[in-house]
Short mmCIF file of C-alpha atoms and ligand atoms in Angstrom, two decimals:
data_model
loop_
_atom_site.label_atom_id
_atom_site.label_comp_id
_atom_site.label_asym_id
_atom_site.label_seq_id
_atom_site.Cartn_x
_atom_site.Cartn_y
_atom_site.Cartn_z
CA MET O 1 0.00 0.00 0.00
CA ASP O 2 1.23 3.48 -0.81
CA LEU O 3 0.44 5.29 2.41
CA LEU O 4 0.71 8.74 0.88
CA ASP O 5 -1.80 7.82 -1.82
CA ALA O 6 -4.12 6.38 0.80
CA VAL O 7 -4.19 9.57 2.88
CA ARG O 8 -4.31 12.19 0.12
CA GLY O 9 -6.82 14.88 0.94
CA CYS O 10 -7.52 13.31 4.32
CA THR O 11 -7.53 14.36 7.93
CA PHE O 12 -8.23 12.73 11.28
CA ASP O 13 -11.97 12.18 10.92
CA ASP O 14 -11.48 10.45 7.56
CA PHE O 15 -10.10 7.36 9.28
CA LEU O 16 -10.57 4.84 12.01
CA LEU O 17 -7.87 2.36 12.93
CA ALA O 18 -8.76 -1.33 12.87
CA PRO O 19 -8.37 -3.10 16.25
CA GLN O 20 -5.60 -5.69 16.55
CA LEU O 21 -4.91 -8.47 19.04
CA GLY O 22 -4.51 -6.66 22.36
CA VAL O 23 -1.23 -7.41 24.15
CA LEU O 24 -0.98 -4.52 26.61
CA PRO O 25 -1.17 -5.93 30.16
CA SER O 26 -2.59 -2.70 31.63
CA ARG O 27 -3.94 0.54 30.22
CA ASP O 28 -2.76 2.48 33.25
CA PRO O 29 -0.65 5.39 31.90
CA ASP O 30 1.76 4.92 34.82
CA THR O 31 2.76 1.56 33.35
CA VAL O 32 2.79 2.26 29.59
CA ASP O 33 5.81 3.69 27.78
CA LEU O 34 4.53 6.87 26.11
CA SER O 35 7.95 8.43 25.68
CA ALA O 36 8.56 10.44 22.53
CA ARG O 37 11.22 12.65 21.03
CA PHE O 38 10.18 16.31 21.10
CA SER O 39 13.33 17.37 19.31
CA GLU O 40 16.67 15.79 18.48
CA HIS O 41 18.12 16.16 21.96
CA LEU O 42 14.98 16.37 24.07
CA THR O 43 12.83 13.36 24.92
CA LEU O 44 9.52 13.62 26.77
CA GLU O 45 7.86 10.90 28.83
CA ARG O 46 4.51 12.08 27.45
CA PRO O 47 4.02 13.24 23.83
CA ILE O 48 1.91 16.30 24.70
CA VAL O 49 2.91 19.92 23.94
CA SER O 50 0.92 23.10 24.58
CA ALA O 51 0.83 25.65 21.80
CA ASN O 52 2.62 28.97 21.89
CA MET O 53 -0.57 31.02 21.90
CA ASP O 54 -1.38 33.94 24.20
CA THR O 55 -4.65 32.32 25.30
CA VAL O 56 -2.99 28.94 25.94
CA THR O 57 0.57 28.90 27.26
CA ARG O 58 2.06 31.16 29.87
CA ALA O 59 3.94 29.89 32.95
CA ALA O 60 0.94 28.22 34.62
CA THR O 61 0.16 26.02 31.60
CA ALA O 62 3.84 25.31 30.90
CA ILE O 63 4.36 24.20 34.51
CA VAL O 64 1.48 21.70 34.35
CA LEU O 65 2.63 20.40 30.99
CA ALA O 66 6.20 19.83 32.19
CA GLU O 67 5.07 18.37 35.52
CA GLU O 68 2.93 15.88 33.61
CA GLY O 69 5.75 14.85 31.26
CA GLY O 70 5.09 17.08 28.26
CA ILE O 71 6.30 20.61 27.54
CA GLY O 72 4.76 24.04 27.04
CA VAL O 73 5.99 26.71 24.65
CA ILE O 74 5.62 30.26 25.94
CA ASP O 75 4.20 32.47 23.21
CA ARG O 76 5.84 35.65 22.01
CA GLY O 77 2.54 37.51 22.01
CA PHE O 78 4.04 40.42 23.81
CA ARG O 79 4.75 43.71 22.13
CA ALA O 80 7.78 43.88 19.86
CA GLY O 81 10.83 44.97 21.82
CA ASP O 82 9.05 44.15 25.06
CA ILE O 83 10.92 40.99 25.94
CA GLY O 84 10.73 41.26 29.72
CA PRO O 85 7.26 39.72 30.14
CA GLN O 86 8.18 36.60 28.18
CA ILE O 87 11.40 36.27 30.21
CA ALA O 88 9.36 36.48 33.42
CA GLU O 89 7.16 33.58 32.24
CA VAL O 90 10.18 31.44 31.32
CA ALA O 91 11.84 32.26 34.65
CA ALA O 92 8.67 31.38 36.59
CA VAL O 93 8.70 27.89 35.06
CA LYS O 94 12.41 27.39 35.73
CA ARG O 95 12.03 28.50 39.34
CA ARG O 96 9.03 26.32 40.03
CA GLN O 97 10.87 23.12 40.90
CA HIS O 98 14.46 22.41 41.61
CA GLY O 99 16.81 19.61 42.28
CA VAL O 100 19.63 21.86 43.30
CA ILE O 101 18.76 25.55 43.43
CA GLY O 102 21.74 27.05 41.63
CA ASP O 103 21.09 30.67 42.56
CA PRO O 104 19.15 30.75 45.85
CA HIS O 105 17.59 34.09 46.74
CA ALA O 106 19.94 35.76 49.20
CA ILE O 107 20.12 38.67 51.63
CA ALA O 108 22.94 40.37 53.55
CA PRO O 109 23.19 39.80 57.35
CA GLU O 110 23.06 43.51 58.18
CA ARG O 111 19.71 44.03 56.39
CA SER O 112 16.50 44.35 58.42
CA VAL O 113 13.77 41.80 59.01
CA ALA O 114 11.42 44.16 57.12
CA ASP O 115 13.74 43.93 54.09
CA ALA O 116 13.79 40.14 54.37
CA LEU O 117 9.99 39.99 54.49
CA ARG O 118 9.84 42.16 51.39
CA VAL O 119 12.28 39.88 49.49
CA MET O 120 10.28 36.83 50.55
CA ALA O 121 7.02 38.40 49.38
CA GLU O 122 8.51 39.55 46.06
CA THR O 123 10.12 36.22 45.24
CA GLY O 124 7.56 33.90 46.82
CA VAL O 125 10.45 32.12 48.52
CA GLY O 126 10.30 31.15 52.20
CA THR O 127 14.01 30.58 52.83
CA LEU O 128 16.74 33.10 52.11
CA ALA O 129 20.43 32.35 52.09
CA VAL O 130 22.26 34.94 54.17
CA VAL O 131 25.51 35.87 52.43
CA ASP O 132 28.16 38.53 53.00
CA GLY O 133 29.62 40.84 50.36
CA THR O 134 31.81 38.05 48.96
CA ARG O 135 28.86 35.58 48.82
CA ARG O 136 30.21 33.60 51.77
CA LEU O 137 27.36 31.85 53.59
CA ALA O 138 26.57 33.44 56.95
CA GLY O 139 23.34 31.54 57.69
CA LEU O 140 19.81 30.72 56.58
CA LEU O 141 16.71 32.77 57.28
CA THR O 142 13.25 31.19 57.04
CA GLU O 143 9.76 32.68 57.26
CA ARG O 144 9.43 31.21 60.73
CA ASP O 145 12.54 33.10 61.92
CA VAL O 146 10.96 36.46 61.05
CA ARG O 147 7.35 35.92 62.09
CA PHE O 148 6.17 38.29 64.90
CA VAL O 149 9.59 39.93 65.10
CA ARG O 150 10.47 43.65 65.36
CA PRO O 151 10.81 44.81 61.74
CA ASP O 152 14.01 46.72 62.54
CA ALA O 153 15.76 43.63 63.95
CA THR O 154 18.63 42.54 61.70
CA VAL O 155 18.77 39.40 59.63
CA ALA O 156 21.94 38.39 61.53
CA GLU O 157 20.01 38.44 64.84
CA ARG O 158 17.29 36.08 63.54
CA MET O 159 19.05 33.72 61.12
CA THR O 160 20.27 30.21 61.90
CA PRO O 161 24.03 30.85 61.76
CA ARG O 162 26.39 28.90 59.54
CA SER O 163 27.90 27.14 62.58
CA SER O 164 24.53 25.48 63.37
CA LEU O 165 23.83 24.37 59.78
CA VAL O 166 24.59 21.11 58.05
CA VAL O 167 26.35 22.05 54.81
CA HIS O 168 28.04 20.14 52.02
CA THR O 169 31.22 21.21 50.28
CA GLY O 170 31.14 20.80 46.49
CA ALA O 171 28.49 19.51 44.12
CA ILE O 172 26.28 16.60 45.13
CA GLY O 173 23.84 14.24 43.37
CA LEU O 174 20.22 14.35 44.46
CA ALA O 175 20.25 10.80 45.86
CA ASP O 176 23.31 11.58 48.01
CA ALA O 177 21.79 14.88 49.11
CA GLU O 178 18.64 13.08 50.19
CA ARG O 179 20.62 10.45 52.11
CA LEU O 180 22.61 13.14 53.93
CA MET O 181 19.52 15.18 54.75
CA ILE O 182 17.70 12.16 56.20
CA GLU O 183 20.79 11.14 58.19
CA ARG O 184 21.33 14.62 59.62
CA LYS O 185 17.58 15.34 59.91
CA VAL O 186 17.68 18.66 58.02
CA LYS O 187 15.23 20.13 55.53
CA LYS O 188 17.77 22.40 53.81
CA LEU O 189 21.27 21.62 52.60
CA PRO O 190 23.42 24.54 51.42
CA LEU O 191 26.24 23.63 49.03
CA LEU O 192 29.46 25.59 49.41
CA ASN O 193 32.80 26.04 47.69
CA PRO O 194 35.83 25.18 49.86
CA ASP O 195 36.19 28.95 50.55
CA GLY O 196 32.68 29.02 52.05
CA THR O 197 30.95 30.79 49.16
CA LEU O 198 27.48 29.60 48.31
CA ILE O 199 27.00 27.47 45.17
CA GLY O 200 23.55 26.02 45.72
CA LEU O 201 20.79 24.83 48.00
CA VAL O 202 18.87 21.56 48.17
CA THR O 203 15.52 21.55 49.94
CA ALA O 204 13.45 18.59 51.18
CA ARG O 205 10.36 20.14 49.60
CA ASP O 206 11.93 20.00 46.15
CA LEU O 207 13.13 16.45 46.67
CA ILE O 208 9.61 15.35 47.62
CA LYS O 209 8.17 17.13 44.58
CA GLN O 210 10.61 15.31 42.31
CA LYS O 211 9.34 11.97 43.58
CA GLN O 212 5.66 12.90 43.34
CA LEU O 213 6.00 13.69 39.65
CA PRO O 214 7.98 10.80 38.20
CA PHE O 215 7.26 11.64 34.54
CA ALA O 216 8.06 15.37 34.77
CA THR O 217 10.21 16.91 32.06
CA ARG O 218 13.30 18.21 33.85
CA ASP O 219 16.69 19.59 32.91
CA ALA O 220 20.02 18.45 34.32
CA HIS O 221 19.47 20.64 37.42
CA GLY O 222 16.05 19.16 38.16
CA ARG O 223 14.22 22.26 36.91
CA LEU O 224 11.13 21.94 34.71
CA ARG O 225 11.79 22.37 31.02
CA VAL O 226 10.07 25.01 28.91
CA GLY O 227 10.16 26.24 25.33
CA ALA O 228 9.94 29.81 24.07
CA ALA O 229 8.67 31.11 20.73
CA ILE O 230 10.79 33.86 19.21
CA GLY O 231 9.47 34.66 15.72
CA ALA O 232 11.64 35.24 12.65
CA THR O 233 11.83 39.02 12.30
CA GLY O 234 12.13 42.12 14.48
CA ASP O 235 13.52 41.45 17.92
CA TYR O 236 13.87 37.68 17.45
CA LEU O 237 17.65 37.48 18.00
CA GLU O 238 17.58 39.60 21.12
CA ARG O 239 14.57 37.60 22.32
CA ALA O 240 16.42 34.33 21.64
CA ALA O 241 19.44 35.49 23.66
CA ASP O 242 17.27 36.63 26.56
CA VAL O 243 15.03 33.57 26.78
CA LEU O 244 18.06 31.27 26.61
CA ARG O 245 19.69 33.28 29.41
CA ALA O 246 16.48 32.89 31.44
CA GLY O 247 16.79 29.12 31.04
CA ALA O 248 14.53 28.27 28.08
CA ASP O 249 15.36 24.75 26.94
CA VAL O 250 14.28 25.13 23.35
CA LEU O 251 13.69 27.95 20.88
CA VAL O 252 10.65 27.72 18.63
CA VAL O 253 10.71 29.78 15.44
CA ASP O 254 7.05 29.67 14.64
CA ILE O 255 5.68 31.52 11.64
CA ALA O 256 2.58 30.88 9.60
CA HIS O 257 4.58 29.99 6.47
CA GLY O 258 7.77 28.31 7.64
CA HIS O 259 8.94 27.36 4.15
CA SER O 260 10.00 30.87 3.23
CA ASP O 261 12.88 33.26 2.66
CA VAL O 262 12.07 34.95 5.95
CA MET O 263 12.61 31.65 7.74
CA GLU O 264 15.82 30.97 5.85
CA ARG O 265 17.31 34.28 6.95
CA ALA O 266 16.17 33.77 10.53
CA LEU O 267 17.59 30.24 10.79
CA ARG O 268 20.92 31.37 9.33
CA GLU O 269 21.23 34.12 11.92
CA ILE O 270 20.03 31.97 14.81
CA ARG O 271 22.38 29.12 13.97
CA ARG O 272 25.28 31.58 13.60
CA ARG O 273 24.66 33.14 17.02
CA PHE O 274 23.35 30.14 18.95
CA PRO O 275 24.88 27.07 17.29
CA ASP O 276 24.09 24.78 20.21
CA ALA O 277 20.55 25.91 21.04
CA GLU O 278 17.84 23.29 20.64
CA LEU O 279 15.81 24.71 17.76
CA VAL O 280 12.33 23.91 16.49
CA ALA O 281 10.95 25.57 13.38
CA GLY O 282 7.70 25.60 11.43
CA ASN O 283 5.09 25.49 10.29
CA VAL O 284 5.26 23.45 7.13
CA ALA O 285 3.01 20.81 5.57
CA THR O 286 5.03 19.43 2.64
CA ALA O 287 8.07 17.25 2.04
CA GLU O 288 9.90 20.24 0.49
CA GLY O 289 9.13 22.40 3.50
CA THR O 290 10.41 19.72 5.86
CA THR O 291 13.65 19.13 3.97
CA PHE O 292 14.15 22.89 3.74
CA LEU O 293 14.06 23.20 7.54
CA VAL O 294 16.03 20.02 8.29
CA ASP O 295 18.80 21.08 5.87
CA ARG O 296 19.08 24.37 7.76
CA GLY O 297 19.90 22.68 11.02
CA VAL O 298 16.67 22.59 13.00
CA ASN O 299 16.23 19.93 15.68
CA ALA O 300 12.49 19.38 15.12
CA VAL O 301 9.89 20.43 12.57
CA LYS O 302 6.43 21.70 13.40
CA VAL O 303 3.81 20.43 10.95
CA GLY O 304 0.43 22.01 10.27
CA ILE O 305 -0.79 24.63 7.83
CA GLY O 306 -4.33 25.56 8.67
CA PRO O 307 -5.77 22.77 10.84
CA GLY O 308 -5.79 24.88 14.03
CA GLY O 309 -9.02 25.54 15.90
CA GLY O 310 -8.37 29.31 15.92
CA CYS O 311 -7.17 29.41 12.36
CA SER O 312 -8.76 30.81 9.24
CA THR O 313 -5.84 30.45 6.78
CA ARG O 314 -7.61 27.89 4.64
CA LEU O 315 -10.77 29.96 4.53
CA THR O 316 -9.01 33.16 3.61
CA THR O 317 -6.30 31.80 1.27
CA SER O 318 -7.33 28.28 0.20
CA PHE O 319 -3.78 27.14 1.04
CA GLY O 320 -2.98 24.31 3.42
CA VAL O 321 -2.79 20.53 3.52
CA PRO O 322 -5.21 18.30 5.44
CA GLN O 323 -3.35 17.38 8.60
CA VAL O 324 -3.05 13.60 8.12
CA GLU O 325 -1.73 14.03 4.59
CA ALA O 326 0.65 16.73 5.85
CA LEU O 327 1.99 14.44 8.59
CA VAL O 328 2.61 11.56 6.19
CA ARG O 329 4.28 13.83 3.62
CA CYS O 330 6.55 15.39 6.25
CA ARG O 331 7.37 12.07 7.95
CA LEU O 332 8.41 10.55 4.63
CA ALA O 333 10.71 13.52 4.03
CA ALA O 334 12.16 13.69 7.54
CA GLY O 335 12.64 9.95 8.00
CA GLU O 336 14.18 9.51 11.41
CA ARG O 337 16.46 12.54 11.00
CA VAL O 338 14.45 14.86 13.20
CA PRO O 339 11.22 14.51 15.18
CA LEU O 340 7.99 16.07 13.96
CA ILE O 341 5.51 17.98 16.09
CA ALA O 342 1.94 17.48 14.83
CA ASP O 343 0.53 20.94 15.38
CA GLY O 344 -3.18 21.70 15.37
CA GLY O 345 -6.55 20.22 14.54
CA ILE O 346 -7.00 18.00 17.59
CA LYS O 347 -10.69 18.27 18.50
CA ARG O 348 -11.13 14.90 20.23
CA ASP O 349 -8.66 12.71 22.10
CA GLY O 350 -8.81 9.97 19.43
CA SER O 351 -7.11 12.32 16.98
CA ILE O 352 -4.05 12.39 19.24
CA ALA O 353 -3.42 8.69 18.58
CA GLU O 354 -3.84 9.30 14.86
CA ALA O 355 -1.50 12.31 14.86
CA LEU O 356 1.11 10.17 16.60
CA VAL O 357 0.90 7.19 14.26
CA PHE O 358 0.61 9.13 11.00
CA GLY O 359 3.84 11.02 11.58
CA GLY O 360 3.93 13.17 14.70
CA ASP O 361 6.44 12.27 17.39
CA THR O 362 4.57 14.64 19.67
CA VAL O 363 1.34 16.55 19.31
CA MET O 364 0.85 20.28 19.94
CA LEU O 365 -2.52 21.46 21.20
CA GLY O 366 -4.04 24.89 21.47
CA SER O 367 -7.83 24.88 21.70
CA ALA O 368 -7.78 21.61 23.68
CA PHE O 369 -6.19 23.56 26.57
CA ALA O 370 -8.22 26.74 26.08
CA GLY O 371 -10.63 27.45 28.90
CA THR O 372 -8.58 25.55 31.48
CA ASP O 373 -7.71 27.15 34.83
CA GLU O 374 -4.11 27.57 33.74
CA ALA O 375 -4.86 29.19 30.37
CA PRO O 376 -4.21 32.96 30.45
CA GLY O 377 -7.17 35.28 30.45
CA ASP O 378 -10.06 36.25 32.66
CA ILE O 379 -13.24 34.31 33.14
CA VAL O 380 -16.31 35.99 31.68
CA MET O 381 -19.83 34.95 32.64
CA LYS O 382 -22.12 34.42 29.68
CA SER O 383 -25.86 33.79 29.57
CA VAL O 384 -26.59 30.51 27.84
CA LEU O 385 -29.86 28.68 27.15
CA ASP O 386 -29.87 25.36 29.01
CA SER O 387 -31.53 22.99 26.55
CA GLU O 388 -32.91 20.62 29.20
CA SER O 389 -34.51 23.16 31.53
CA GLN O 390 -35.07 25.76 28.77
CA LYS O 391 -33.79 28.34 31.25
CA ILE O 392 -31.10 30.96 30.78
CA VAL O 393 -28.10 30.08 32.94
CA LYS O 394 -24.84 31.94 33.57
CA VAL O 395 -21.81 29.91 32.49
CA PRO O 396 -18.12 30.82 32.91
CA PHE O 397 -16.14 31.21 29.66
CA LYS O 398 -12.58 32.12 28.62
CA VAL O 399 -11.47 33.64 25.34
CA PHE O 400 -9.47 31.58 22.83
CA ARG O 401 -8.02 33.23 19.75
CA GLY O 402 -5.71 32.45 16.86
CA MET O 403 -2.38 34.23 17.08
CA ALA O 404 -3.07 35.82 13.70
CA SER O 405 -6.53 36.99 14.75
CA ILE O 406 -7.04 40.71 14.62
CA GLY O 407 -7.28 40.91 18.44
CA ALA O 408 -4.00 39.09 19.03
CA VAL O 409 -2.19 41.10 16.36
CA ARG O 410 -3.57 44.38 17.73
CA ASP O 411 -2.31 43.51 21.21
CA ARG O 412 1.17 42.77 19.85
CA LEU O 413 1.42 45.99 17.89
CA ASP O 414 2.52 49.01 19.80
CA LEU O 415 -0.41 51.20 18.89
CA GLU O 416 1.47 54.40 19.70
CA GLU O 417 4.17 53.43 17.21
CA ALA O 418 2.04 51.77 14.56
CA ALA O 419 1.75 53.68 11.32
CA PRO O 420 -1.78 54.84 10.54
CA GLY O 421 -3.54 52.20 8.45
CA GLU O 422 -1.25 49.44 9.70
CA LEU O 423 -4.05 47.70 11.52
CA GLU O 424 -6.37 47.89 8.54
CA ALA O 425 -3.62 46.39 6.36
CA ILE O 426 -3.43 43.22 8.40
CA GLY O 427 -5.10 40.30 6.72
CA ALA O 428 -6.29 38.35 9.75
CA GLU O 429 -5.72 34.60 9.52
CA GLY O 430 -7.18 33.72 12.86
CA ILE O 431 -10.45 33.89 14.72
CA GLU O 432 -11.49 34.56 18.28
CA PHE O 433 -14.20 32.83 20.27
CA SER O 434 -15.03 31.95 23.85
CA VAL O 435 -14.85 28.45 25.27
CA PRO O 436 -16.44 27.17 28.50
CA ALA O 437 -14.11 27.28 31.51
CA ARG O 438 -13.38 23.68 32.46
CA GLY O 439 -10.99 23.07 35.34
CA SER O 440 -7.33 22.21 35.36
CA ALA O 441 -5.27 21.31 32.31
CA ARG O 442 -3.86 18.51 34.46
CA ALA O 443 -7.18 16.62 34.28
CA VAL O 444 -7.35 17.24 30.53
CA ILE O 445 -3.87 15.72 30.12
CA HIS O 446 -4.70 12.73 32.33
CA ASP O 447 -7.73 11.95 30.16
CA MET O 448 -5.68 12.27 26.99
CA LEU O 449 -3.05 9.86 28.33
CA LYS O 450 -5.65 7.30 29.40
CA HIS O 451 -7.24 7.43 25.96
CA LEU O 452 -3.84 7.14 24.28
CA CYS O 453 -3.06 4.01 26.31
CA SER O 454 -6.40 2.53 25.27
CA ALA O 455 -5.53 3.29 21.64
CA ILE O 456 -2.18 1.51 22.05
CA SER O 457 -4.02 -1.48 23.47
CA TYR O 458 -6.53 -1.59 20.58
CA GLY O 459 -3.59 -1.22 18.20
CA GLY O 460 -1.95 -4.42 19.44
CA ALA O 461 1.15 -2.66 20.79
CA ARG O 462 2.88 -2.36 24.15
CA SER O 463 4.15 1.18 23.77
CA LEU O 464 3.60 4.30 21.70
CA GLN O 465 6.79 3.68 19.72
CA GLU O 466 5.71 0.10 19.00
CA LEU O 467 2.29 1.22 17.78
CA ARG O 468 3.92 3.67 15.35
CA ARG O 469 6.42 1.06 14.14
CA GLN O 470 3.70 -1.52 13.58
CA PHE O 471 1.51 0.98 11.74
CA TRP O 472 4.28 2.05 9.37
CA ALA O 473 5.37 -1.57 8.79
CA ASN O 474 1.88 -2.43 7.57
CA PRO O 475 -0.55 0.52 7.30
CA GLU O 476 -3.07 -1.57 5.40
CA ARG O 477 -3.67 -3.62 8.54
CA TYR O 478 -4.84 -0.50 10.34
CA LEU O 479 -6.36 1.95 7.91
CA VAL O 480 -10.14 2.12 7.72
CA LYS O 481 -11.25 4.88 5.40
CA LEU O 482 -14.62 6.29 6.33
CA THR O 483 -17.63 7.16 4.25
CA ALA O 484 -19.96 10.01 5.11
CA ALA O 485 -22.27 7.52 6.83
CA SER O 486 -19.54 5.78 8.83
CA ARG O 487 -18.18 9.16 9.87
CA THR O 488 -21.61 10.04 11.24
CA GLU O 489 -21.79 6.66 12.99
CA SER O 490 -18.34 7.23 14.50
CA PHE O 491 -18.30 10.83 15.59
CA GLN O 492 -21.82 12.24 15.84
CA ARG O 493 -23.25 11.85 19.31
P1 XMP X 501 -5.49 23.76 17.83
O1 XMP X 501 -6.37 23.08 16.79
O2 XMP X 501 -4.92 22.78 18.78
O3 XMP X 501 -4.27 24.36 17.00
O4 XMP X 501 -6.17 24.90 18.48
C1 XMP X 501 -3.22 25.07 17.57
C2 XMP X 501 -2.33 25.64 16.49
O5 XMP X 501 -3.03 26.54 15.65
C3 XMP X 501 -2.09 27.38 14.98
N1 XMP X 501 -2.54 28.76 15.05
C4 XMP X 501 -2.97 29.48 14.01
N2 XMP X 501 -3.00 29.19 12.71
N3 XMP X 501 -3.88 31.35 12.27
C5 XMP X 501 -3.43 30.15 11.84
O6 XMP X 501 -3.42 29.91 10.62
C6 XMP X 501 -3.87 31.71 13.57
O7 XMP X 501 -4.29 32.81 13.95
C7 XMP X 501 -3.37 30.73 14.49
N4 XMP X 501 -3.17 30.75 15.82
C8 XMP X 501 -2.66 29.52 16.14
C9 XMP X 501 -0.77 27.19 15.69
O8 XMP X 501 0.07 26.40 14.88
C10 XMP X 501 -1.18 26.47 16.97
O9 XMP X 501 -0.15 25.72 17.54
#
């Protein structure tokens, strides 16, 4: 069977997959290998990615995604030249969890308790390292040390001094740190250079967190991983430098038409300045587009022209490729050289399994996470007719919008600076609508993973990788092309 011929003009709802002999002992996501390559040097335990959209991924969403084994990409939907807000989001993810805190918040011993309280409130951190002018550790100060204390008392008067602390000289692995902390019955372990200067801090709270979230996506220091979108024009190089400095693990050059001269120039400059940065680029939907990006040194390709829930590109331009065909085309071109991110068009959990067998190593979702607690944006109450009671009820909603929608573009433009007529000249390729508010993204992810495990079981595989391998070895065994009637039977409820 020629797979590409079989999927021409098709997307997720054009197919079902035929059930195979089930061999998976348990569908519990804790026991099934769902690991997937996000990019060449970054593997996730869960193949789920949240889209870089300003109504989807800021720190709160990215934290949940990474804690649950996926990754979030912080959007660049901040005004051009205004890089600070995106940096703050990246930094908030990186500070959320630690193995070893490399740069603990610190205060000088001669400062006042009032100052310490202010630093604690500003940073949200309950323990400050007390260091002198040469960063030598003088003690530790916790919230408990400063509660109900004269605000003009000094930090030195209230801290636990260095002589009463258990410290470790040099670097230490997390397992050894844990052993030492249990043995010495301490909740904090400062790490020092031989000269007494502070190099890090391990806390029991962080160690416990690491164990509670066994699938979390973490860097070498135990911090959650996060991606950052940078664009391909304007401030993109400065933005790239700043987000990398803030700890972003991967740069995402995301433009509507990734197979373009603009992209070529951007990739050349980015690779010249940041040769080692993990780099994802897109979007493309053809073999030529994929090869174009791979040949220019990207570490993963984002696939999807027009399938997105907030997208109107196909309506306004008639360009695009149905997402299943796009994934097959791009997979055939990429081979195993770089991973593909299947971006957009997921409206039901079943499509995730399809995106992952047809070519995606991971799947990127926007609208699926819209309306969750973690998605940016305020809740608005809307009056809705309840069909059962025929009464008007107030229901909480959140706004979801395409990044090329007029609202999103307007917010990115500095209106003071924008030339008159600039707004009118924008051809919007995105739409805006409200979606019902619906609880935490964590629950959404858990459901997706359960359904993916069930799909693996129906597919006669023991892991996600095995399902994909088996599908590509013999697609005919799996592919069920739907008619209009069988589509209605399958998806209309
Ligand atoms: P879903 O279907 O998960 O798709 O909401 C998310 C993806 O949609 C893309 N996106 C857009 N595409 N105009 C477009 O043509 C837009 O305004 C727009 N905004 C987002 C993007 O690839 C995202 O990851």
